[in-house]
Tab-separated table of C-alpha atoms in Angstrom:
chain	number	residue	atom	x	y	z
A	2	MET	CA	0.335	0.403	-0.330
A	3	LYS	CA	1.090	3.230	-1.268
A	4	LEU	CA	2.533	5.652	1.637
A	5	ASN	CA	-0.070	8.866	0.529
A	6	ASN	CA	-3.027	6.090	0.864
A	7	VAL	CA	-1.940	5.525	4.138
A	8	LYS	CA	-1.287	9.303	5.708
A	9	TRP	CA	-4.330	9.844	7.773
A	10	VAL	CA	-4.361	6.480	9.237
A	11	ILE	CA	-0.109	7.252	10.681
A	12	PHE	CA	-1.089	10.432	11.583
A	13	THR	CA	-4.211	8.673	13.937
A	14	ILE	CA	-1.751	6.505	15.514
A	15	ILE	CA	0.539	9.986	16.406
A	16	ALA	CA	-2.217	12.166	17.571
A	17	THR	CA	-3.467	9.324	19.431
A	18	GLY	CA	0.129	9.298	21.383
A	19	ASN	CA	0.001	13.067	21.725
A	20	PHE	CA	-3.564	12.637	23.069
A	21	LEU	CA	-2.444	9.939	25.622
A	22	GLY	CA	0.583	11.921	26.863
A	23	MET	CA	-0.983	15.065	27.379
A	24	LEU	CA	-3.783	13.612	28.844
A	25	ASP	CA	-2.574	11.743	31.499
A	26	SER	CA	-0.359	14.430	32.372
A	27	THR	CA	-3.848	16.403	33.483
A	28	ILE	CA	-5.629	13.590	34.398
A	29	VAL	CA	-4.588	13.049	38.039
A	30	ASN	CA	-5.706	17.038	39.137
A	31	LEU	CA	-8.402	16.108	40.552
A	32	ALA	CA	-7.193	12.678	42.315
A	33	LEU	CA	-4.842	14.307	44.408
A	34	TYR	CA	-6.984	14.336	47.365
A	35	PRO	CA	-8.308	10.928	46.920
A	36	MET	CA	-4.555	10.101	46.100
A	37	ALA	CA	-2.737	11.733	49.201
A	38	ARG	CA	-6.235	10.181	51.784
A	39	ASP	CA	-5.707	6.695	50.530
A	40	LEU	CA	-1.808	6.726	50.153
A	41	GLY	CA	-1.928	8.337	54.044
A	42	VAL	CA	0.071	11.423	52.806
A	43	SER	CA	-0.096	15.343	52.658
A	44	ILE	CA	-0.890	17.336	49.549
A	45	SER	CA	1.977	19.126	49.670
A	46	LEU	CA	3.558	15.453	48.995
A	47	VAL	CA	1.264	14.356	46.726
A	48	GLN	CA	1.724	17.042	44.323
A	49	TRP	CA	4.626	15.670	42.887
A	50	VAL	CA	2.552	12.775	41.194
A	51	ILE	CA	2.032	15.977	38.517
A	52	ILE	CA	5.076	17.750	39.026
A	53	ALA	CA	7.311	14.525	38.390
A	54	TYR	CA	4.995	13.997	35.344
A	55	THR	CA	5.707	16.989	33.929
A	56	LEU	CA	9.515	17.739	34.530
A	57	VAL	CA	10.499	14.589	32.914
A	58	LEU	CA	8.062	14.832	29.958
A	59	THR	CA	9.629	18.359	29.104
A	60	VAL	CA	13.423	17.774	30.405
A	61	PHE	CA	13.350	15.147	27.650
A	62	LEU	CA	11.800	16.315	24.820
A	63	PRO	CA	14.704	18.070	22.848
A	64	PHE	CA	16.792	14.902	23.237
A	65	TRP	CA	14.065	12.146	22.023
A	66	GLY	CA	13.610	15.026	19.528
A	67	LYS	CA	17.095	15.054	18.223
A	68	ILE	CA	17.114	10.625	18.718
A	69	GLY	CA	14.359	11.015	16.333
A	70	ASP	CA	17.001	11.919	13.995
A	71	LEU	CA	19.418	9.350	14.126
A	72	VAL	CA	17.213	6.285	14.394
A	73	PRO	CA	13.906	4.297	12.689
A	74	LYS	CA	10.919	6.744	13.776
A	75	ASN	CA	8.226	3.090	13.756
A	76	LYS	CA	11.192	2.033	16.864
A	77	LEU	CA	11.236	4.314	18.419
A	78	TYR	CA	7.577	5.117	18.289
A	79	ALA	CA	6.862	1.675	19.425
A	80	THR	CA	9.532	1.689	22.641
A	81	GLY	CA	7.257	5.056	23.543
A	82	PHE	CA	3.911	3.468	23.704
A	83	ALA	CA	5.911	0.582	25.220
A	84	LEU	CA	7.239	2.381	27.875
A	85	PHE	CA	4.017	4.818	28.517
A	86	ALA	CA	1.461	1.715	28.879
A	87	ALA	CA	4.594	0.378	30.983
A	88	GLY	CA	3.867	3.483	32.585
A	89	SER	CA	0.153	3.254	33.194
A	90	PHE	CA	-0.117	-0.603	34.102
A	91	LEU	CA	2.533	-0.003	36.923
A	92	ASN	CA	0.127	3.596	38.333
A	93	VAL	CA	-2.782	0.779	38.786
A	94	CYS	CA	-1.027	-1.304	40.997
A	95	ALA	CA	1.257	1.206	42.972
A	96	GLN	CA	0.607	1.017	46.410
A	97	ASN	CA	3.001	3.517	47.846
A	98	LEU	CA	3.616	7.425	46.884
A	99	PRO	CA	7.619	6.359	45.725
A	100	MET	CA	5.858	4.095	43.967
A	101	LEU	CA	3.940	6.019	42.151
A	102	ILE	CA	6.215	9.417	41.197
A	103	LEU	CA	8.294	6.227	40.043
A	104	PHE	CA	6.403	4.345	37.450
A	105	ARG	CA	4.723	7.992	36.552
A	106	CYS	CA	8.132	8.588	35.525
A	107	ILE	CA	8.691	5.717	33.094
A	108	GLU	CA	5.088	6.684	31.612
A	109	ALA	CA	6.579	10.137	31.219
A	110	LEU	CA	9.307	9.213	29.554
A	111	GLY	CA	7.520	6.975	26.608
A	112	ALA	CA	5.185	10.498	26.405
A	113	SER	CA	7.936	12.331	25.710
A	114	ILE	CA	9.619	10.183	22.820
A	115	ILE	CA	5.870	10.331	21.198
A	116	ILE	CA	5.442	14.099	21.839
A	117	SER	CA	8.552	15.059	20.690
A	118	ASN	CA	8.609	13.491	17.189
A	119	ALA	CA	5.053	13.581	16.132
A	120	SER	CA	5.196	16.788	14.252
A	121	SER	CA	8.295	15.948	12.031
A	122	VAL	CA	6.835	12.768	11.390
A	123	ILE	CA	4.053	14.619	10.102
A	124	ALA	CA	6.333	17.626	8.188
A	125	SER	CA	7.237	14.044	7.091
A	126	LEU	CA	4.731	12.580	5.458
A	127	PHE	CA	2.201	15.808	4.475
A	128	LYS	CA	3.345	19.084	2.113
A	129	GLY	CA	2.074	21.838	1.337
A	130	LYS	CA	-1.376	23.226	2.786
A	131	ASP	CA	-1.852	19.311	3.989
A	132	ARG	CA	0.846	19.999	5.913
A	133	GLY	CA	-0.565	23.297	7.224
A	134	LYS	CA	-3.901	20.973	7.712
A	135	ALA	CA	-2.187	18.040	9.954
A	136	LEU	CA	0.019	19.957	11.948
A	137	GLY	CA	-2.573	21.931	12.585
A	138	LEU	CA	-5.079	19.318	13.338
A	139	ASN	CA	-2.118	17.489	15.854
A	140	GLY	CA	-1.523	20.928	18.040
A	141	CYS	CA	-5.335	20.897	18.624
A	142	ILE	CA	-5.582	17.171	19.725
A	143	VAL	CA	-2.728	18.328	22.276
A	144	ALA	CA	-4.245	20.988	23.406
A	145	VAL	CA	-7.661	19.121	23.699
A	146	GLY	CA	-6.059	16.062	25.249
A	147	GLY	CA	-4.704	18.455	28.372
A	148	LEU	CA	-8.033	20.332	28.478
A	149	LEU	CA	-10.007	17.039	28.734
A	150	GLY	CA	-8.017	15.185	31.266
A	151	PRO	CA	-9.885	16.740	34.657
A	152	SER	CA	-13.249	15.808	33.224
A	153	LEU	CA	-12.554	12.344	32.245
A	154	GLY	CA	-10.437	12.243	35.488
A	155	GLY	CA	-13.725	13.227	37.974
A	156	MET	CA	-15.774	10.714	36.269
A	157	LEU	CA	-13.742	8.045	36.930
A	158	LEU	CA	-13.275	8.880	40.019
A	159	GLN	CA	-17.024	9.579	40.451
A	160	LEU	CA	-17.487	5.659	39.157
A	161	PHE	CA	-14.160	3.717	40.298
A	162	ASN	CA	-11.089	4.546	42.954
A	163	TRP	CA	-7.944	6.510	42.037
A	164	HIS	CA	-6.448	3.612	40.062
A	165	ALA	CA	-8.774	3.766	37.449
A	166	ILE	CA	-7.932	6.986	35.662
A	167	PHE	CA	-4.955	4.904	34.428
A	168	VAL	CA	-6.682	2.475	32.990
A	169	PRO	CA	-8.079	3.709	29.898
A	170	ALA	CA	-4.963	4.669	27.874
A	171	ILE	CA	-3.390	0.439	29.134
A	172	PRO	CA	-5.129	-0.623	25.805
A	173	VAL	CA	-4.997	1.992	23.598
A	174	ALA	CA	-0.891	2.184	24.212
A	175	VAL	CA	-0.844	-1.678	23.012
A	176	PHE	CA	-2.676	-1.120	19.839
A	177	GLY	CA	0.003	1.908	19.861
A	178	ILE	CA	3.086	-0.354	20.058
A	179	TYR	CA	2.474	-2.730	16.693
A	180	TYR	CA	0.372	-0.104	14.624
A	181	SER	CA	2.886	2.585	14.974
A	182	TYR	CA	6.165	-0.787	14.534
A	183	LYS	CA	3.981	-1.541	11.619
A	184	MET	CA	2.844	1.937	9.950
A	185	VAL	CA	5.268	4.843	10.973
A	186	PRO	CA	8.059	5.499	8.512
A	187	SER	CA	11.282	3.448	9.477
A	188	VAL	CA	13.282	6.133	7.780
A	189	ILE	CA	16.531	7.978	9.300
A	190	ALA	CA	16.688	11.972	8.294
A	191	GLN	CA	20.428	11.972	9.150
A	192	LYS	CA	22.274	8.613	7.475
A	193	GLU	CA	25.107	8.898	10.076
A	194	LYS	CA	26.506	6.651	12.408
A	195	LEU	CA	24.935	7.700	15.546
A	196	LYS	CA	26.583	10.010	17.374
A	197	PHE	CA	25.235	11.272	20.739
A	198	ASP	CA	26.668	13.979	22.732
A	199	TYR	CA	25.900	12.286	26.314
A	200	PRO	CA	27.805	15.147	28.628
A	201	GLY	CA	26.066	17.660	26.815
A	202	PHE	CA	22.640	15.631	27.298
A	203	ILE	CA	23.945	15.961	31.369
A	204	TYR	CA	24.202	19.010	31.804
A	205	PHE	CA	21.301	20.536	29.601
A	206	THR	CA	18.819	17.914	31.521
A	207	ILE	CA	20.582	18.783	35.374
A	208	SER	CA	20.060	22.459	33.742
A	209	LEU	CA	16.285	22.530	32.602
A	210	PHE	CA	15.219	20.136	35.592
A	211	ALA	CA	16.134	23.110	37.598
A	212	LEU	CA	14.931	25.362	36.319
A	213	LEU	CA	11.511	23.724	35.751
A	214	LEU	CA	11.449	22.375	39.705
A	215	ALA	CA	12.330	26.482	40.209
A	216	ILE	CA	9.235	27.674	38.603
A	217	SER	CA	7.049	24.469	39.726
A	218	GLU	CA	8.153	24.942	43.617
A	219	GLY	CA	9.003	28.794	43.567
A	220	TYR	CA	5.719	30.215	45.033
A	221	GLN	CA	5.581	27.084	48.285
A	222	TRP	CA	9.432	27.975	49.336
A	223	GLY	CA	8.939	31.188	48.468
A	224	TRP	CA	11.246	33.121	45.590
A	225	GLY	CA	13.795	34.252	47.340
A	226	SER	CA	14.401	30.962	49.369
A	227	ILE	CA	18.036	29.049	49.244
A	228	LYS	CA	16.468	26.638	47.425
A	229	ILE	CA	15.196	28.780	44.782
A	230	LEU	CA	18.462	30.898	44.477
A	231	THR	CA	20.092	27.687	44.783
A	232	LEU	CA	18.513	25.960	41.915
A	233	GLY	CA	19.011	29.034	39.806
A	234	VAL	CA	22.616	28.717	40.472
A	235	ILE	CA	23.023	25.290	38.867
A	236	CYS	CA	20.760	25.890	36.117
A	237	LEU	CA	22.747	29.085	35.156
A	238	GLY	CA	26.230	27.008	35.980
A	239	PHE	CA	24.895	23.807	33.827
A	240	GLY	CA	23.502	25.978	31.205
A	241	PHE	CA	26.316	27.593	30.292
A	242	LEU	CA	28.500	24.735	30.714
A	243	PHE	CA	25.869	22.718	27.770
A	244	TYR	CA	26.474	25.896	25.720
A	245	TYR	CA	30.158	25.878	25.533
A	246	ARG	CA	30.435	22.020	25.173
A	247	ASP	CA	27.583	22.063	22.039
A	248	HIS	CA	29.606	24.898	20.422
A	249	ARG	CA	33.346	23.190	20.649
A	250	ILE	CA	31.908	19.659	19.312
A	251	SER	CA	30.653	18.486	15.829
A	252	TYR	CA	27.406	16.557	16.762
A	253	PRO	CA	25.803	18.731	18.883
A	254	MET	CA	22.809	17.421	20.693
A	255	ILE	CA	20.629	21.208	20.366
A	256	ASN	CA	22.482	22.876	16.834
A	257	PHE	CA	22.235	26.660	17.845
A	258	ASN	CA	22.460	27.144	13.973
A	259	LEU	CA	18.687	26.608	13.734
A	260	PHE	CA	17.921	30.143	16.415
A	261	SER	CA	20.036	31.733	13.431
A	262	ILE	CA	16.219	31.304	11.539
A	263	LYS	CA	14.047	34.085	12.325
A	264	PRO	CA	10.897	32.098	11.869
A	265	PHE	CA	12.515	29.108	13.959
A	266	THR	CA	13.088	31.452	16.981
A	267	PHE	CA	10.755	34.363	17.834
A	268	GLY	CA	8.629	31.486	16.520
A	269	ASN	CA	9.148	29.015	19.281
A	270	LEU	CA	8.947	32.093	21.520
A	271	ALA	CA	5.760	33.146	20.466
A	272	VAL	CA	4.637	29.953	20.914
A	273	MET	CA	5.442	29.869	24.592
A	274	THR	CA	3.902	33.066	25.625
A	275	SER	CA	0.532	32.055	23.324
A	276	TYR	CA	0.758	29.455	26.164
A	277	MET	CA	1.286	31.223	28.815
A	278	ALA	CA	-2.045	33.684	27.765
A	279	MET	CA	-3.902	30.843	27.198
A	280	PHE	CA	-3.512	29.505	30.387
A	281	THR	CA	-4.020	32.600	32.517
A	282	ASN	CA	-7.622	31.934	31.771
A	283	THR	CA	-7.204	27.760	31.879
A	284	ILE	CA	-6.027	27.738	35.428
A	285	LEU	CA	-8.239	30.697	37.102
A	286	LEU	CA	-11.810	29.468	35.131
A	287	PRO	CA	-12.228	26.479	36.984
A	288	PHE	CA	-11.686	28.262	40.037
A	289	TYR	CA	-14.002	31.311	39.514
A	290	LEU	CA	-16.874	29.062	38.133
A	291	GLN	CA	-17.244	26.659	41.331
A	292	ASP	CA	-15.704	29.052	43.919
A	293	ILE	CA	-18.093	32.131	43.051
A	294	LEU	CA	-20.442	30.843	41.266
A	295	LYS	CA	-20.231	27.492	43.289
A	296	PHE	CA	-20.914	25.046	39.910
A	297	LYS	CA	-19.883	21.268	40.595
A	298	PRO	CA	-16.917	20.055	38.727
A	299	PHE	CA	-19.010	18.436	35.778
A	300	ILE	CA	-21.268	21.370	35.007
A	301	THR	CA	-17.877	23.171	34.575
A	302	ALA	CA	-16.504	21.090	32.715
A	303	LEU	CA	-19.094	21.528	30.516
A	304	ILE	CA	-19.301	25.344	30.828
A	305	ILE	CA	-15.729	25.499	29.518
A	306	LEU	CA	-16.573	22.712	26.942
A	307	PRO	CA	-16.818	25.161	23.345
A	308	TYR	CA	-13.475	25.988	23.580
A	309	SER	CA	-12.196	22.896	22.900
A	310	VAL	CA	-15.220	22.414	20.638
A	311	VAL	CA	-14.523	25.979	18.744
A	312	LEU	CA	-10.117	24.740	19.077
A	313	MET	CA	-10.862	21.107	17.528
A	314	ILE	CA	-13.247	23.278	14.630
A	315	THR	CA	-10.328	26.017	13.857
A	316	ALA	CA	-7.350	24.423	14.506
A	317	PRO	CA	-7.460	22.129	10.878
A	318	LEU	CA	-8.794	24.988	9.051
A	319	SER	CA	-6.227	27.436	9.861
A	320	GLY	CA	-3.717	25.296	9.393
A	321	SER	CA	-5.077	24.037	6.274
A	322	ALA	CA	-4.783	27.718	5.498
A	323	ALA	CA	-1.839	28.270	6.397
A	324	GLY	CA	-0.098	25.716	3.968
A	325	LYS	CA	-1.629	27.414	1.676
A	326	TYR	CA	-1.442	31.430	1.461
A	327	GLY	CA	1.615	31.274	4.702
A	328	SER	CA	1.180	31.979	8.338
A	329	LYS	CA	2.586	36.039	8.832
A	330	TYR	CA	-1.869	37.062	9.027
A	331	LEU	CA	-2.701	34.307	11.233
A	332	THR	CA	-0.398	34.491	13.715
A	333	LEU	CA	-1.110	37.973	14.510
A	334	ALA	CA	-5.158	37.279	14.472
A	335	GLY	CA	-5.225	34.863	16.729
A	336	PRO	CA	-3.638	36.270	19.634
A	337	ILE	CA	-5.069	39.558	19.315
A	338	VAL	CA	-8.456	37.418	19.396
A	339	THR	CA	-7.111	35.878	23.282
A	340	PHE	CA	-5.976	39.483	23.904
A	341	LEU	CA	-9.560	40.699	23.028
A	342	ALA	CA	-11.295	37.550	25.325
A	343	LEU	CA	-9.224	38.191	27.926
A	344	SER	CA	-10.408	41.951	28.389
A	345	LEU	CA	-13.665	39.898	28.342
A	346	PHE	CA	-12.854	38.220	31.160
A	347	ILE	CA	-11.297	41.005	33.174
A	348	LEU	CA	-15.636	42.082	33.443
A	349	PHE	CA	-16.587	39.106	35.588
A	350	ASP	CA	-18.155	39.037	38.908
A	351	GLU	CA	-21.064	36.840	41.168
A	352	LYS	CA	-23.973	37.850	38.596
A	353	THR	CA	-22.139	36.991	35.143
A	354	PRO	CA	-24.215	34.793	33.236
A	355	VAL	CA	-23.414	31.287	32.059
A	356	ILE	CA	-23.724	31.740	28.660
A	357	PHE	CA	-21.629	34.690	28.388
A	358	ILE	CA	-19.189	32.459	29.656
A	359	MET	CA	-19.118	30.122	27.167
A	360	LEU	CA	-19.581	33.023	24.734
A	361	LEU	CA	-15.494	34.036	25.751
A	362	SER	CA	-14.725	30.497	26.527
A	363	GLY	CA	-15.477	30.162	22.696
A	364	ILE	CA	-13.441	33.117	21.780
A	365	MET	CA	-10.520	31.627	23.538
A	366	GLY	CA	-10.412	28.856	21.755
A	367	LEU	CA	-10.841	30.388	18.526
A	368	GLY	CA	-7.834	32.341	19.086
A	369	ASN	CA	-6.064	29.267	20.160
A	370	GLY	CA	-6.931	27.513	17.058
A	371	LEU	CA	-6.218	30.790	14.744
A	372	PHE	CA	-2.747	30.911	16.320
A	373	GLN	CA	-1.131	27.173	16.820
A	374	SER	CA	-1.421	25.319	13.621
A	375	PRO	CA	-0.104	28.516	11.438
A	376	SER	CA	2.585	28.530	13.849
A	377	ASN	CA	3.747	24.739	14.095
A	378	THR	CA	3.511	25.356	10.277
A	379	ALA	CA	6.011	27.970	10.243
A	380	ILE	CA	8.191	26.399	12.882
A	381	ILE	CA	8.753	23.634	11.631
A	382	SER	CA	8.707	24.466	7.925
A	383	SER	CA	11.476	27.051	8.656
A	384	VAL	CA	14.319	24.533	8.795
A	385	ASP	CA	15.708	21.730	6.838
A	386	LYS	CA	14.258	17.882	6.432
A	387	GLU	CA	17.847	16.620	8.131
A	388	GLN	CA	16.759	18.636	11.640
A	389	LEU	CA	13.031	17.579	11.745
A	390	GLY	CA	13.611	15.905	14.469
A	391	ILE	CA	15.218	18.175	16.966
A	392	ALA	CA	13.215	21.128	15.369
A	393	SER	CA	10.061	19.340	16.325
A	394	GLY	CA	11.195	18.859	20.143
A	395	ILE	CA	12.030	21.972	20.557
A	396	LEU	CA	8.741	23.256	19.290
A	397	ALA	CA	6.961	20.935	22.000
A	398	LEU	CA	9.813	22.132	24.561
A	399	SER	CA	8.461	25.501	24.537
A	400	ARG	CA	5.013	24.127	24.236
A	401	ASN	CA	5.449	22.893	27.604
A	402	MET	CA	7.702	25.555	29.280
A	403	GLY	CA	4.557	27.647	28.166
A	404	ASN	CA	2.502	25.647	29.607
A	405	ILE	CA	4.815	25.430	33.157
A	406	LEU	CA	5.570	28.750	32.958
A	407	GLY	CA	2.232	29.994	32.476
A	408	VAL	CA	0.484	27.930	35.545
A	409	ALA	CA	3.319	28.832	38.055
A	410	ILE	CA	2.666	32.530	37.053
A	411	THR	CA	-0.931	32.600	37.441
A	412	ILE	CA	-0.765	30.534	40.340
A	413	THR	CA	1.274	33.092	41.863
A	414	LEU	CA	-0.025	36.239	40.979
A	415	PHE	CA	-3.224	35.486	41.586
A	416	ALA	CA	-2.681	33.699	45.332
A	417	SER	CA	-0.153	37.087	45.826
A	418	PHE	CA	-2.943	39.628	44.960
A	419	ARG	CA	-5.476	37.438	46.740
A	420	ASP	CA	-3.667	37.478	49.798
A	421	ILE	CA	-3.270	41.508	49.396
A	422	PHE	CA	-6.593	42.127	49.119
A	423	GLN	CA	-7.511	39.538	52.427
A	424	HIS	CA	-5.076	41.113	54.137
A	425	VAL	CA	-6.794	44.662	53.810
A	426	GLY	CA	-9.847	43.466	55.244
A	427	LEU	CA	-11.898	42.512	51.793
A	428	PRO	CA	-14.622	39.667	51.766
A	429	TYR	CA	-13.038	36.758	50.320
A	430	ASN	CA	-15.303	37.093	47.163
A	431	VAL	CA	-14.526	40.571	46.340
A	432	SER	CA	-10.531	39.630	46.998
A	433	PHE	CA	-10.868	36.789	44.075
A	434	LEU	CA	-12.861	38.823	42.091
A	435	LYS	CA	-10.129	41.468	41.730
A	436	ALA	CA	-7.522	38.896	42.661
A	437	TYR	CA	-8.843	37.096	39.027
A	438	ARG	CA	-9.175	40.694	36.910
A	439	TYR	CA	-5.746	41.630	38.185
A	440	THR	CA	-3.958	38.234	36.848
A	441	MET	CA	-6.055	39.056	33.761
A	442	ALA	CA	-4.559	41.235	32.998
A	443	PHE	CA	-0.628	39.447	33.083
A	444	GLY	CA	-2.351	37.250	30.554
A	445	MET	CA	-3.273	40.132	28.272
A	446	PHE	CA	0.126	40.913	28.537
A	447	PHE	CA	1.180	37.671	27.500
A	448	ALA	CA	-0.845	37.696	24.225
A	449	PHE	CA	0.366	41.301	23.649
A	450	LEU	CA	4.011	39.754	23.637
A	451	CYS	CA	2.901	37.163	21.097
A	452	VAL	CA	1.367	38.784	18.465
A	453	THR	CA	4.853	41.093	18.548
A	454	LEU	CA	7.041	37.746	19.042
A	455	SER	CA	4.766	36.456	15.662
A	456	PHE	CA	5.163	40.295	14.066
A	457	ILE	CA	9.128	39.710	14.308
A	458	ALA	CA	9.369	36.300	12.806
A	459	TYR	CA	7.227	36.630	10.339
A	460	ARG	CA	6.895	39.840	8.988
A	461	ASP	CA	9.765	39.140	5.961
A	462	ASN	CA	7.996	36.668	4.652
A	463	GLY	CA	5.273	37.810	2.323
A	464	GLY	CA	2.705	36.873	4.693
A	465	VAL	CA	3.854	32.862	2.709
A	466	VAL	CA	5.866	30.388	4.431
A	467	LYS	CA	6.729	27.668	2.083
A	468	ALA	CA	6.930	24.009	3.474
A	469	LYS	CA	10.333	22.834	2.567
A	470	LYS	CA	10.538	19.777	0.616
């Protein structure tokens, strides 16, 4: 069977892996309390079930992206699904917190393999407007997977115990092992002997781990605490060692020449800030709906559902348009729409109509859908075929960094503002709403920054980013 006839089947395999990876990053959100109660640990400790998964997933993205350029994609993908299935099964069997954290790391390692190489496999299969459509749909599925996690987790918790939230991924991942090995192309982007910079990888991993840990725990530990300052020194020190070594060897883990490509560098920065803007709302809106408007979790999930629905409709269309006409104007339109939506979220109070909230959720989905697909297309299309793997890994890293930074900054700002207002004697609801509005203003700033970075990235392309052959 010709590859052209099965490329959308292969895309389905790739997209399924992406969906699972992001779904399991958030499916445990509502399960933390029953986990803590069942395992006999505090909430602060059980949060490491989320933190460990996020750290491992993010740190290994560029590593697996680089490996994806050097080894057959079908074997790499099958390995990723196998690790994910094994980690999910072991999570079901976990009897204490250390075991659960360890098994989540195994699961995250598999997810990192799958997510890091998704864009490169898709870009190698599709050309022109089909590439834009496929990359757009893939980006949409990544976002939807992360957003649906808490809802699915909540439904499973209502019917079973917390172990059940890991069960659905197991059979899907097992099928993924077989079909990815059989159907994902086994081509190697760089036909050379495998040479990998292991010392550089260690330096990079330590530096990025220290950065992500500081971001994740900064609010809990205190941004000026000795722990955070020590992590900052470690991050800078090992980051310098990695940069210095990467410039002195002929087989660097990350080819820094990629960052001389303006659409690649500023495009990735724009992606990161877009996620920071998006998560300002994604994190706080459920709290507002449950804490101020007193909706239950399931109703809350339905109210924010228009975001996912509009995103799923918009992303493939904008991706297809980007593949045909270019990314310049769509990457500007997306964050502008997000900026306008966030400016209206600032108006929320205790009497905001549900229909207005649902409408704005849909507009947020429209903004993200307009931006992510064209941006992904432009970034991936700006590099040569031999660099697709590492470019895909860096793009996934930018998304995750935006995710982590968005969550950390949003929680820190909101909690700080709320505490200030409560300290001066304002009632809880008033303090909450004021803090909510102030934090949304920062989300607007991130959206504006995204517009600026997108303009810089694509202003010289005349509105058209041509796909590499």
